[in-house]
PDB file of N, CA and C in Angstrom:
ATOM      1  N   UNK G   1      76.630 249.327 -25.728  1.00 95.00           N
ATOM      2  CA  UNK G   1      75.877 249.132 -24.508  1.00 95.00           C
ATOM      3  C   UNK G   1      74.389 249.027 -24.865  1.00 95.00           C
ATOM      4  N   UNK G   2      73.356 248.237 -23.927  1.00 97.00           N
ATOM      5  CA  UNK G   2      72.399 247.777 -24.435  1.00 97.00           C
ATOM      6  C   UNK G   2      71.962 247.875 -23.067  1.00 97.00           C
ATOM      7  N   UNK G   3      70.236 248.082 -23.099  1.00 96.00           N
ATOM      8  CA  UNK G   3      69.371 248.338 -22.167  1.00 96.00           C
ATOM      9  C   UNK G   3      68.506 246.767 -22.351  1.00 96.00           C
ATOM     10  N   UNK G   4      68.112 246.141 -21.053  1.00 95.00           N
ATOM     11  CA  UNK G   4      67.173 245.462 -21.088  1.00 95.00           C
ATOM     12  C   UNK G   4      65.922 246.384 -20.109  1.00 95.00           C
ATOM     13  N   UNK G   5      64.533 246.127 -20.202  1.00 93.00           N
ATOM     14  CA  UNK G   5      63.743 247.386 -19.542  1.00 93.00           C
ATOM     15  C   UNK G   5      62.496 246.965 -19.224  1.00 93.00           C
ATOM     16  N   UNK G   6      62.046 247.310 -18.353  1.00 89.00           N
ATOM     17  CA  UNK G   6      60.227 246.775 -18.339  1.00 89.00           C
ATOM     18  C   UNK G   6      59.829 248.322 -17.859  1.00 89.00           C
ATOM     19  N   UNK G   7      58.682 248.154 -18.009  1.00 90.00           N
ATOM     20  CA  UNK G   7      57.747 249.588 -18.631  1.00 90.00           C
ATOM     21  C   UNK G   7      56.407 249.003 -17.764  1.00 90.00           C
ATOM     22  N   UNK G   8      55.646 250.147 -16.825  1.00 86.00           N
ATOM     23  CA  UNK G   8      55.080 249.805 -16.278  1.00 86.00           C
ATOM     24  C   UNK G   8      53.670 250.715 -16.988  1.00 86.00           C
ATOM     25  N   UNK G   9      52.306 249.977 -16.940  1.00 88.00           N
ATOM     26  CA  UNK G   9      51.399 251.663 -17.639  1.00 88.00           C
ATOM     27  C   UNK G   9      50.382 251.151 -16.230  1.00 88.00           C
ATOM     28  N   UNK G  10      50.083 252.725 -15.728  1.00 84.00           N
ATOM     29  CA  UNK G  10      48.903 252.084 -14.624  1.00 84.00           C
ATOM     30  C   UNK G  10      47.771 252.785 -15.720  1.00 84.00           C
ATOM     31  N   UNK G  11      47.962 253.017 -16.946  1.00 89.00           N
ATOM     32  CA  UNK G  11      46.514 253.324 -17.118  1.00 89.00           C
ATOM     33  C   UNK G  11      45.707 251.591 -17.760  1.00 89.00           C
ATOM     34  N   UNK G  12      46.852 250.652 -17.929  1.00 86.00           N
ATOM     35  CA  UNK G  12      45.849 249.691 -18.642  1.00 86.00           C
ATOM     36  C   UNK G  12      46.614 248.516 -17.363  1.00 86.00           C
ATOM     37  N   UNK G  13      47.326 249.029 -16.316  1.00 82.00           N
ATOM     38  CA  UNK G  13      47.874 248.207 -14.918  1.00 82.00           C
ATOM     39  C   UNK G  13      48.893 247.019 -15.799  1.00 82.00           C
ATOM     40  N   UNK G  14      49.315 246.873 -17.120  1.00 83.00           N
ATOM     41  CA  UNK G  14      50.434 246.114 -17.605  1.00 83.00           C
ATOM     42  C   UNK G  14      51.996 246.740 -17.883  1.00 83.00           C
ATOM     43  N   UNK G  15      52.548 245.313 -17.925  1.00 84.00           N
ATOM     44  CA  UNK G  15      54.158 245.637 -17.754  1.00 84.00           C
ATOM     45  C   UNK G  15      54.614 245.673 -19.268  1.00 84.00           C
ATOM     46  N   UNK G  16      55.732 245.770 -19.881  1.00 90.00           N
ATOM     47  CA  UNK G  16      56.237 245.578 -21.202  1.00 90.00           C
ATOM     48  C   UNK G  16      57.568 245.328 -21.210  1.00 90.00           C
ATOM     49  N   UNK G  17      58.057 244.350 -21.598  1.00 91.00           N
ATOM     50  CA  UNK G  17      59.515 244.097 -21.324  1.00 91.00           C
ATOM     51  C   UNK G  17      60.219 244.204 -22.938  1.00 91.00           C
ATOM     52  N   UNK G  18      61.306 244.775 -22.830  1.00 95.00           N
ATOM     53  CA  UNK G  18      62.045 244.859 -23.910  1.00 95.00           C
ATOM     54  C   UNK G  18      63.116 245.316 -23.767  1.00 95.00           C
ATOM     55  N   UNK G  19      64.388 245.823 -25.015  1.00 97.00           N
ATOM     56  CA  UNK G  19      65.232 245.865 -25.028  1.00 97.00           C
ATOM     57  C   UNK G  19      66.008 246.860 -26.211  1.00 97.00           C
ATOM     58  N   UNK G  20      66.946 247.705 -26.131  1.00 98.00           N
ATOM     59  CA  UNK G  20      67.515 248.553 -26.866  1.00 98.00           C
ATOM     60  C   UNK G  20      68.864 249.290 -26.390  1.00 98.00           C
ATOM     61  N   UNK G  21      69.019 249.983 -27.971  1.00 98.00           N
ATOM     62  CA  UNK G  21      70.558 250.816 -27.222  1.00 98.00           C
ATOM     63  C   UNK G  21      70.576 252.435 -27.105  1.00 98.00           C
ATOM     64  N   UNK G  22      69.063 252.828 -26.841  1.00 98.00           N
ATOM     65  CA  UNK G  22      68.730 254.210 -26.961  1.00 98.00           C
ATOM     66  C   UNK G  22      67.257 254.079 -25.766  1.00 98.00           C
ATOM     67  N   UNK G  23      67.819 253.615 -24.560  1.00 96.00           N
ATOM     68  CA  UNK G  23      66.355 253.970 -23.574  1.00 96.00           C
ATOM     69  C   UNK G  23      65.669 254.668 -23.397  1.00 96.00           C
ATOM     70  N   UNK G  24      66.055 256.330 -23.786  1.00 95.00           N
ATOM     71  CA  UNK G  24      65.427 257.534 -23.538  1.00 95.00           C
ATOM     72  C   UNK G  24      64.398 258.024 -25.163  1.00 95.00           C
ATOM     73  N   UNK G  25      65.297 257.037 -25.882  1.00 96.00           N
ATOM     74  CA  UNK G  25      64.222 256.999 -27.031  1.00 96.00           C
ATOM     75  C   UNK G  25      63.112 255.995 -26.972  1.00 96.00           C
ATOM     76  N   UNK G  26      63.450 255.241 -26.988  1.00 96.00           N
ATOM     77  CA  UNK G  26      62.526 254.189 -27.319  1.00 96.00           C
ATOM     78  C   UNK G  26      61.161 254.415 -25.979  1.00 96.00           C
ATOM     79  N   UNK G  27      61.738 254.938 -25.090  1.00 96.00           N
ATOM     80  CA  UNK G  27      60.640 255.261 -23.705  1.00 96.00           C
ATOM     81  C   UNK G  27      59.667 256.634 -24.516  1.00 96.00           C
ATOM     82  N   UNK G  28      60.189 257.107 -25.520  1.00 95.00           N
ATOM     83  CA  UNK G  28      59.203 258.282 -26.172  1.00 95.00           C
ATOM     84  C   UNK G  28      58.485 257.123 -26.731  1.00 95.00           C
ATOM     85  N   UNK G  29      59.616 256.707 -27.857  1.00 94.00           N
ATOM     86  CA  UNK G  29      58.600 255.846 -28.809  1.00 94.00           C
ATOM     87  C   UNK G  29      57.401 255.191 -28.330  1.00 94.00           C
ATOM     88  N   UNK G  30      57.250 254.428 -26.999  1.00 95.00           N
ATOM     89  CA  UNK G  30      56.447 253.972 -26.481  1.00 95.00           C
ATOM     90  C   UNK G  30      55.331 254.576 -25.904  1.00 95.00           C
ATOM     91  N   UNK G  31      55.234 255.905 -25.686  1.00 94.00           N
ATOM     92  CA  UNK G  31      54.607 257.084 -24.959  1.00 94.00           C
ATOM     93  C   UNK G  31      53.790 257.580 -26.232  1.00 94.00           C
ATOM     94  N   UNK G  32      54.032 257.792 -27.115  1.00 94.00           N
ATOM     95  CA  UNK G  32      53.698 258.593 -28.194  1.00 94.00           C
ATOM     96  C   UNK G  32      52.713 257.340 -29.080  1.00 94.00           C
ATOM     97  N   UNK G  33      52.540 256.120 -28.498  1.00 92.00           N
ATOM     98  CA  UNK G  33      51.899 255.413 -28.929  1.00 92.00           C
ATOM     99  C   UNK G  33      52.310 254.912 -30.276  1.00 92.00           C
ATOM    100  N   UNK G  34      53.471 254.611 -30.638  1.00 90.00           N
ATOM    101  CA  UNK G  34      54.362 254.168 -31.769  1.00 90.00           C
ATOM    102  C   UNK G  34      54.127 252.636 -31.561  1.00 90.00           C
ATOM    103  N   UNK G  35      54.489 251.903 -30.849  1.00 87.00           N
ATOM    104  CA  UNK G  35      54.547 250.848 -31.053  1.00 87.00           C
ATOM    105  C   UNK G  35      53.375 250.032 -30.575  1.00 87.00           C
ATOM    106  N   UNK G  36      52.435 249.407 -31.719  1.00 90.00           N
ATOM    107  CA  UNK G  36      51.620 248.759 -31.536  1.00 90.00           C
ATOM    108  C   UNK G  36      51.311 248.250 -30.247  1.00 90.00           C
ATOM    109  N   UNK G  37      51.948 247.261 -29.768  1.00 88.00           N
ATOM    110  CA  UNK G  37      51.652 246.544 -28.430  1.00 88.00           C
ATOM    111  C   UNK G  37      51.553 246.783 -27.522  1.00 88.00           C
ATOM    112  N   UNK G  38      52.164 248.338 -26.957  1.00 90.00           N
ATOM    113  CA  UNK G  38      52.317 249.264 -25.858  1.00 90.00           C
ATOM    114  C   UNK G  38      51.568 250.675 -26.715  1.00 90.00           C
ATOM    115  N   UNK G  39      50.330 250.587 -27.252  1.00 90.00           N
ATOM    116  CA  UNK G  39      49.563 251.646 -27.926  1.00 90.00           C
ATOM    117  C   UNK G  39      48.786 252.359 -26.926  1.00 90.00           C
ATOM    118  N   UNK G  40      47.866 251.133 -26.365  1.00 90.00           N
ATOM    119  CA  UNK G  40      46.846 251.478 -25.334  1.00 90.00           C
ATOM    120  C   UNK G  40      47.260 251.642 -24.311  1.00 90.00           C
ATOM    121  N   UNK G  41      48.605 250.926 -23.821  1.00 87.00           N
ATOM    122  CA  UNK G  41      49.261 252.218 -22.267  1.00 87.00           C
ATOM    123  C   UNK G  41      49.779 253.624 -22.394  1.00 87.00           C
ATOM    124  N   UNK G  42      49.392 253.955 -23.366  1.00 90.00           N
ATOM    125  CA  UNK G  42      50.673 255.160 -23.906  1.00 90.00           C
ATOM    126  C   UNK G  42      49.487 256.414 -23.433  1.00 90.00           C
ATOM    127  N   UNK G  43      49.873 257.708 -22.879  1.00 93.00           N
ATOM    128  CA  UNK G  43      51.181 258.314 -22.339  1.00 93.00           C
ATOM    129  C   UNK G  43      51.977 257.727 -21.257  1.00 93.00           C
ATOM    130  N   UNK G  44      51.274 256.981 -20.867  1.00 91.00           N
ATOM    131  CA  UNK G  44      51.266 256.579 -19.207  1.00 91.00           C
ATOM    132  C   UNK G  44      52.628 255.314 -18.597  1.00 91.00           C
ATOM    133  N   UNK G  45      53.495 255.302 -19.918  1.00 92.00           N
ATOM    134  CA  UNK G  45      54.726 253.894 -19.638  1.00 92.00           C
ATOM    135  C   UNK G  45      55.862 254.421 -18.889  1.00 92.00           C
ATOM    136  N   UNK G  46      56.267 254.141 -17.500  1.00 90.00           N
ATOM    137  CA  UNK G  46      57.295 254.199 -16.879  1.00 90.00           C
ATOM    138  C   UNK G  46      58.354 253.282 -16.951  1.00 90.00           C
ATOM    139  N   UNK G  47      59.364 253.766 -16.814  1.00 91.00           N
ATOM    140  CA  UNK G  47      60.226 252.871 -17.063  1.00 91.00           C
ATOM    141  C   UNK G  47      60.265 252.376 -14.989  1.00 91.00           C
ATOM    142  N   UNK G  48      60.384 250.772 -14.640  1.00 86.00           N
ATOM    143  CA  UNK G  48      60.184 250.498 -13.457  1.00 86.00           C
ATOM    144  C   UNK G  48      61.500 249.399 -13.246  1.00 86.00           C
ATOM    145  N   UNK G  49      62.131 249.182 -14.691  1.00 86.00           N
ATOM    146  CA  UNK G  49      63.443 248.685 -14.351  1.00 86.00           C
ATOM    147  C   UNK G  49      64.085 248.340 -15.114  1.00 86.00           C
ATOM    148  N   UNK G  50      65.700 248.791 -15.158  1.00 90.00           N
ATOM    149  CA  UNK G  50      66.579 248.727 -16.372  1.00 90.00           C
ATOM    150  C   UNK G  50      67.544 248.126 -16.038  1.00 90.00           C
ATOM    151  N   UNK G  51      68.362 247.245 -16.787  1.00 91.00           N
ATOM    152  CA  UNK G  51      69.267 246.423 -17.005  1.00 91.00           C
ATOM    153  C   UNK G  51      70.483 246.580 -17.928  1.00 91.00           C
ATOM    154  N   UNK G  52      72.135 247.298 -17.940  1.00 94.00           N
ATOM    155  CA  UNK G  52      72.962 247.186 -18.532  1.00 94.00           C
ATOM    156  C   UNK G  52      73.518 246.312 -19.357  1.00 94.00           C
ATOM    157  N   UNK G  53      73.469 245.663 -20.180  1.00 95.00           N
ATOM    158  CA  UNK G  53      74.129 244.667 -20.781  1.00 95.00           C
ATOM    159  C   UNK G  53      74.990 245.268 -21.892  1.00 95.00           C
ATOM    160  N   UNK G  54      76.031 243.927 -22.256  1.00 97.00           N
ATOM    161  CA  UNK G  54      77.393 244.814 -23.343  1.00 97.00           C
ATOM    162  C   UNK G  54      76.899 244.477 -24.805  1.00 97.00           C
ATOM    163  N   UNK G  55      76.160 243.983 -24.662  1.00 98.00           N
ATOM    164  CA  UNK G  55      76.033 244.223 -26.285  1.00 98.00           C
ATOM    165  C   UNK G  55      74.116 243.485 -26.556  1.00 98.00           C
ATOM    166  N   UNK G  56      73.832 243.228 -27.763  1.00 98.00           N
ATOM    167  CA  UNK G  56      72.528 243.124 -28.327  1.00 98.00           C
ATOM    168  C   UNK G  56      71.787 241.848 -28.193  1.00 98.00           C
ATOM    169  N   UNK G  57      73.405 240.875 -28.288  1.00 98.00           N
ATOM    170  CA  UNK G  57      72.590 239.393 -28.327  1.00 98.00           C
ATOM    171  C   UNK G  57      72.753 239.028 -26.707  1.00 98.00           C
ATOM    172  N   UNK G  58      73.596 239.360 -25.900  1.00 96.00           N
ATOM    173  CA  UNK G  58      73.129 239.724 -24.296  1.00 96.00           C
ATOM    174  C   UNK G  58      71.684 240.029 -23.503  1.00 96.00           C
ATOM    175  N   UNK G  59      71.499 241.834 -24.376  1.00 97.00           N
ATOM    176  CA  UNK G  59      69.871 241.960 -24.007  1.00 97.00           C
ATOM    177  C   UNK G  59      68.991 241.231 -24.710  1.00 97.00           C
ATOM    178  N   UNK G  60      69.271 240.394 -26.210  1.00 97.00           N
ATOM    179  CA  UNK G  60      68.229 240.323 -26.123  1.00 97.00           C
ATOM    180  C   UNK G  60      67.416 238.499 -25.368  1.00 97.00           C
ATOM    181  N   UNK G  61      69.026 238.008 -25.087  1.00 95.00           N
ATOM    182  CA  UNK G  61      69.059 237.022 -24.222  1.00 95.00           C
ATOM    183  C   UNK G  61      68.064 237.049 -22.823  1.00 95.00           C
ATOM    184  N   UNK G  62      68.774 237.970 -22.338  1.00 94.00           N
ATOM    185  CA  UNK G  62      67.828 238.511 -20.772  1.00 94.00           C
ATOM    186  C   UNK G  62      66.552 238.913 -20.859  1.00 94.00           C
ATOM    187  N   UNK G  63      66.270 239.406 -22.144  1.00 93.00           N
ATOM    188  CA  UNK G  63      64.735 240.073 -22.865  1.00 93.00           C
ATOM    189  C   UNK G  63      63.981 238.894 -22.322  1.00 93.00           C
ATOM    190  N   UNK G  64      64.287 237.405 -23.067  1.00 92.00           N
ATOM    191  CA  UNK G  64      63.326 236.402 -23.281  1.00 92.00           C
ATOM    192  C   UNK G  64      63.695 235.995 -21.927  1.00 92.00           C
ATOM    193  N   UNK G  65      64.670 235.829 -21.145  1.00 90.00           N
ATOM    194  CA  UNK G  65      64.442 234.628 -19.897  1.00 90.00           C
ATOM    195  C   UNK G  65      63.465 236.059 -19.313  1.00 90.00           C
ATOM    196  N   UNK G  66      63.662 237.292 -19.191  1.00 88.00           N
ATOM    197  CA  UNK G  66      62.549 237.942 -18.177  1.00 88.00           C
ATOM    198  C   UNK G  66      61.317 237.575 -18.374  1.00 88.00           C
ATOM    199  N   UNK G  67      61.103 237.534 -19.737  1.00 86.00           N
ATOM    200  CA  UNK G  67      59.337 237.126 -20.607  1.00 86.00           C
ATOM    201  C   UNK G  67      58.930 235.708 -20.023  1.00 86.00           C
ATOM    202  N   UNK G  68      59.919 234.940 -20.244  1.00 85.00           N
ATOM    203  CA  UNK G  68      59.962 233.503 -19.840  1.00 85.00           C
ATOM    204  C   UNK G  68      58.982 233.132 -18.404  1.00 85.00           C
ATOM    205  N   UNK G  69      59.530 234.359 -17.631  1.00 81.00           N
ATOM    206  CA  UNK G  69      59.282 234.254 -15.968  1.00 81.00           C
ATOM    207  C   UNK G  69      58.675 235.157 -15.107  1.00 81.00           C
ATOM    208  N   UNK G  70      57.531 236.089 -16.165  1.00 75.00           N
ATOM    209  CA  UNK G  70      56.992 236.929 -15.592  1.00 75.00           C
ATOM    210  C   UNK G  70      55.911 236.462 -16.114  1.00 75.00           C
ATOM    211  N   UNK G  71      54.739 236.969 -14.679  1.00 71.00           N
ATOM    212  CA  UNK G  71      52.995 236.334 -14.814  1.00 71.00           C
ATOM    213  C   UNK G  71      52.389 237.693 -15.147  1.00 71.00           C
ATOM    214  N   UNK G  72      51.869 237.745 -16.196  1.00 62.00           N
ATOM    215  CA  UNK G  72      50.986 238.803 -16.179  1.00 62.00           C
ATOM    216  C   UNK G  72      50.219 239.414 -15.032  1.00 62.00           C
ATOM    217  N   UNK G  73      49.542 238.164 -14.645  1.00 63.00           N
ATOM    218  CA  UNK G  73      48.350 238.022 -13.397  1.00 63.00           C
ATOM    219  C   UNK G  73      49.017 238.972 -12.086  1.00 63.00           C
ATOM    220  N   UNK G  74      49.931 238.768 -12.020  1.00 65.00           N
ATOM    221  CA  UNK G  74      50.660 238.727 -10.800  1.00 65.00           C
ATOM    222  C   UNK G  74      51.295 240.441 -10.388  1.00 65.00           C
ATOM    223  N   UNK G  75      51.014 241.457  -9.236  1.00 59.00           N
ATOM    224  CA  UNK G  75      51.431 242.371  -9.099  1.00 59.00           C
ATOM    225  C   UNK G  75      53.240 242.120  -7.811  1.00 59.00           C
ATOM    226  N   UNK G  76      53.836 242.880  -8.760  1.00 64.00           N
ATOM    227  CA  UNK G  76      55.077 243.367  -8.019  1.00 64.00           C
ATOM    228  C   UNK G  76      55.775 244.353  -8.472  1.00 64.00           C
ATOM    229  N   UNK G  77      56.424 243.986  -7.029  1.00 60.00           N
ATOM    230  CA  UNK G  77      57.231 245.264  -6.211  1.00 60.00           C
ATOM    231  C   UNK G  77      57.921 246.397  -7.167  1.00 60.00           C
ATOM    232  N   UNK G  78      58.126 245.769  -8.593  1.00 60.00           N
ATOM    233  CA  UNK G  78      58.566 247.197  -8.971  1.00 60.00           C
ATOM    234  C   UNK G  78      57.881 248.009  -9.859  1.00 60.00           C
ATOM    235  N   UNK G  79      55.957 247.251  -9.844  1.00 54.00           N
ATOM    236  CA  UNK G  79      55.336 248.258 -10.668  1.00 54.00           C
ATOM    237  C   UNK G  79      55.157 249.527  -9.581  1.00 54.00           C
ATOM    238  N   UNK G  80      55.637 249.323  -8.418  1.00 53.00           N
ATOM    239  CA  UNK G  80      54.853 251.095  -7.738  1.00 53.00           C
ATOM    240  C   UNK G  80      56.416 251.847  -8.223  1.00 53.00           C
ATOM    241  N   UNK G  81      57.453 251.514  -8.494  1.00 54.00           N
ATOM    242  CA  UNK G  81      58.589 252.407  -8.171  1.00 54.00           C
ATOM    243  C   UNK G  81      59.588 251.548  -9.065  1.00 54.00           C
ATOM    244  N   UNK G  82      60.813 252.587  -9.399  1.00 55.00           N
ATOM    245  CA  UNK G  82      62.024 251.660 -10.441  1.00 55.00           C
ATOM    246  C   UNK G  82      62.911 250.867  -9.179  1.00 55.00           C
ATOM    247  N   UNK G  83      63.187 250.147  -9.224  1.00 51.00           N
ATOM    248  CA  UNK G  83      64.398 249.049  -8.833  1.00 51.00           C
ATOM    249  C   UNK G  83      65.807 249.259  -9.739  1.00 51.00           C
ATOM    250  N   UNK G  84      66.436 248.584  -8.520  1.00 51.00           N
ATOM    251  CA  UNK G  84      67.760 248.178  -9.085  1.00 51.00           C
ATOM    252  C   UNK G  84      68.125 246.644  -9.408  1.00 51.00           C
ATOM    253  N   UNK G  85      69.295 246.118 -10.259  1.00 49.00           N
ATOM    254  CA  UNK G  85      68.933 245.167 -11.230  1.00 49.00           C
ATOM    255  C   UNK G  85      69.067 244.148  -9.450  1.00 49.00           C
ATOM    256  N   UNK G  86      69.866 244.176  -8.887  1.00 49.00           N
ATOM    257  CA  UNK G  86      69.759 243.566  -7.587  1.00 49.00           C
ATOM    258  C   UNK G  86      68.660 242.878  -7.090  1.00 49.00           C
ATOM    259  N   UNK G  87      67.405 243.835  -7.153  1.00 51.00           N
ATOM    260  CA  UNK G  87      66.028 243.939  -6.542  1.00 51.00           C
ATOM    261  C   UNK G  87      65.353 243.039  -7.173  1.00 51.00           C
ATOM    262  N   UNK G  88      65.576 243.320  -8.773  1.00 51.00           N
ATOM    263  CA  UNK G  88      64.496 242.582  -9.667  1.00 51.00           C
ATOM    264  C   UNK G  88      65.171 241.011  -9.891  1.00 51.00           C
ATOM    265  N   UNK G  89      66.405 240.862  -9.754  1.00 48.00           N
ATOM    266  CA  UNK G  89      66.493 239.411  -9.631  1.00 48.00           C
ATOM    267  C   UNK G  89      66.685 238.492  -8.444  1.00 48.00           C
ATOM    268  N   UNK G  90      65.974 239.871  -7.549  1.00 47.00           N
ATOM    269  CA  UNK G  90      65.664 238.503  -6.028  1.00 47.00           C
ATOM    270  C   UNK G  90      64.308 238.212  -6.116  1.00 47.00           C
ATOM    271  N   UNK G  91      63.413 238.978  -6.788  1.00 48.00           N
ATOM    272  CA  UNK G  91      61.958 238.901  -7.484  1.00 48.00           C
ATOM    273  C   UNK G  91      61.839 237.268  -7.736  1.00 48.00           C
ATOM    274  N   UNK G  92      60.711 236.554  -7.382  1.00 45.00           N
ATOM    275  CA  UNK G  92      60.475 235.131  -8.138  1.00 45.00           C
ATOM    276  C   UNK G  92      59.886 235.985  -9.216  1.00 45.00           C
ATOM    277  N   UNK G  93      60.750 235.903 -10.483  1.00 44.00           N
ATOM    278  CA  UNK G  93      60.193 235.979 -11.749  1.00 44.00           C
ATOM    279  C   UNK G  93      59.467 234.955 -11.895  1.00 44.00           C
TER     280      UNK G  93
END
């Protein structure tokens, strides 16, 4: 089982989309300022929406069409609060 995930930080107001098979880790890893790209949101990354998928090349399928179709520029509905996967794909990504 495989997580697809976006990560919300209001301390730098950006999203982070990614993907794994350990969510509750990798949401440290990201907090603790481990991973370069999500350094400068860190303590502050919520998780604002997660996605089940069955295996790796699944998430990491859904990884890129989410990247594909999300505006930086642009605020939504599930940076105030987490969604369900329902919610986020009635979203105009």
């Amino acid at each position: 089982m495989y997580f697809v995930y976006i990560l919300y930080s209001s301390k730098t107001d950006k999203f982070y989309i990614g993907s794994t098979d350990d969510l509750e880790s990798r949401l440290k890893h990201h907090n603790y300022g481990a991973t370069p790209s999500t350094k400068s949101g860190a303590p502050n990354w919520r998780i604002v929406h997660k996605e089940i998928l069955p295996d790796k090349s699944s998430a990491l399928k859904r990884e890129l069409e989410i990247n594909s179709k999300i505006d930086p520029n642009k605020v939504y509905p599930f940076s105030r609060q987490e969604t369900s996967s329902e919610q986020v794909l009635s979203f105009p990504l």
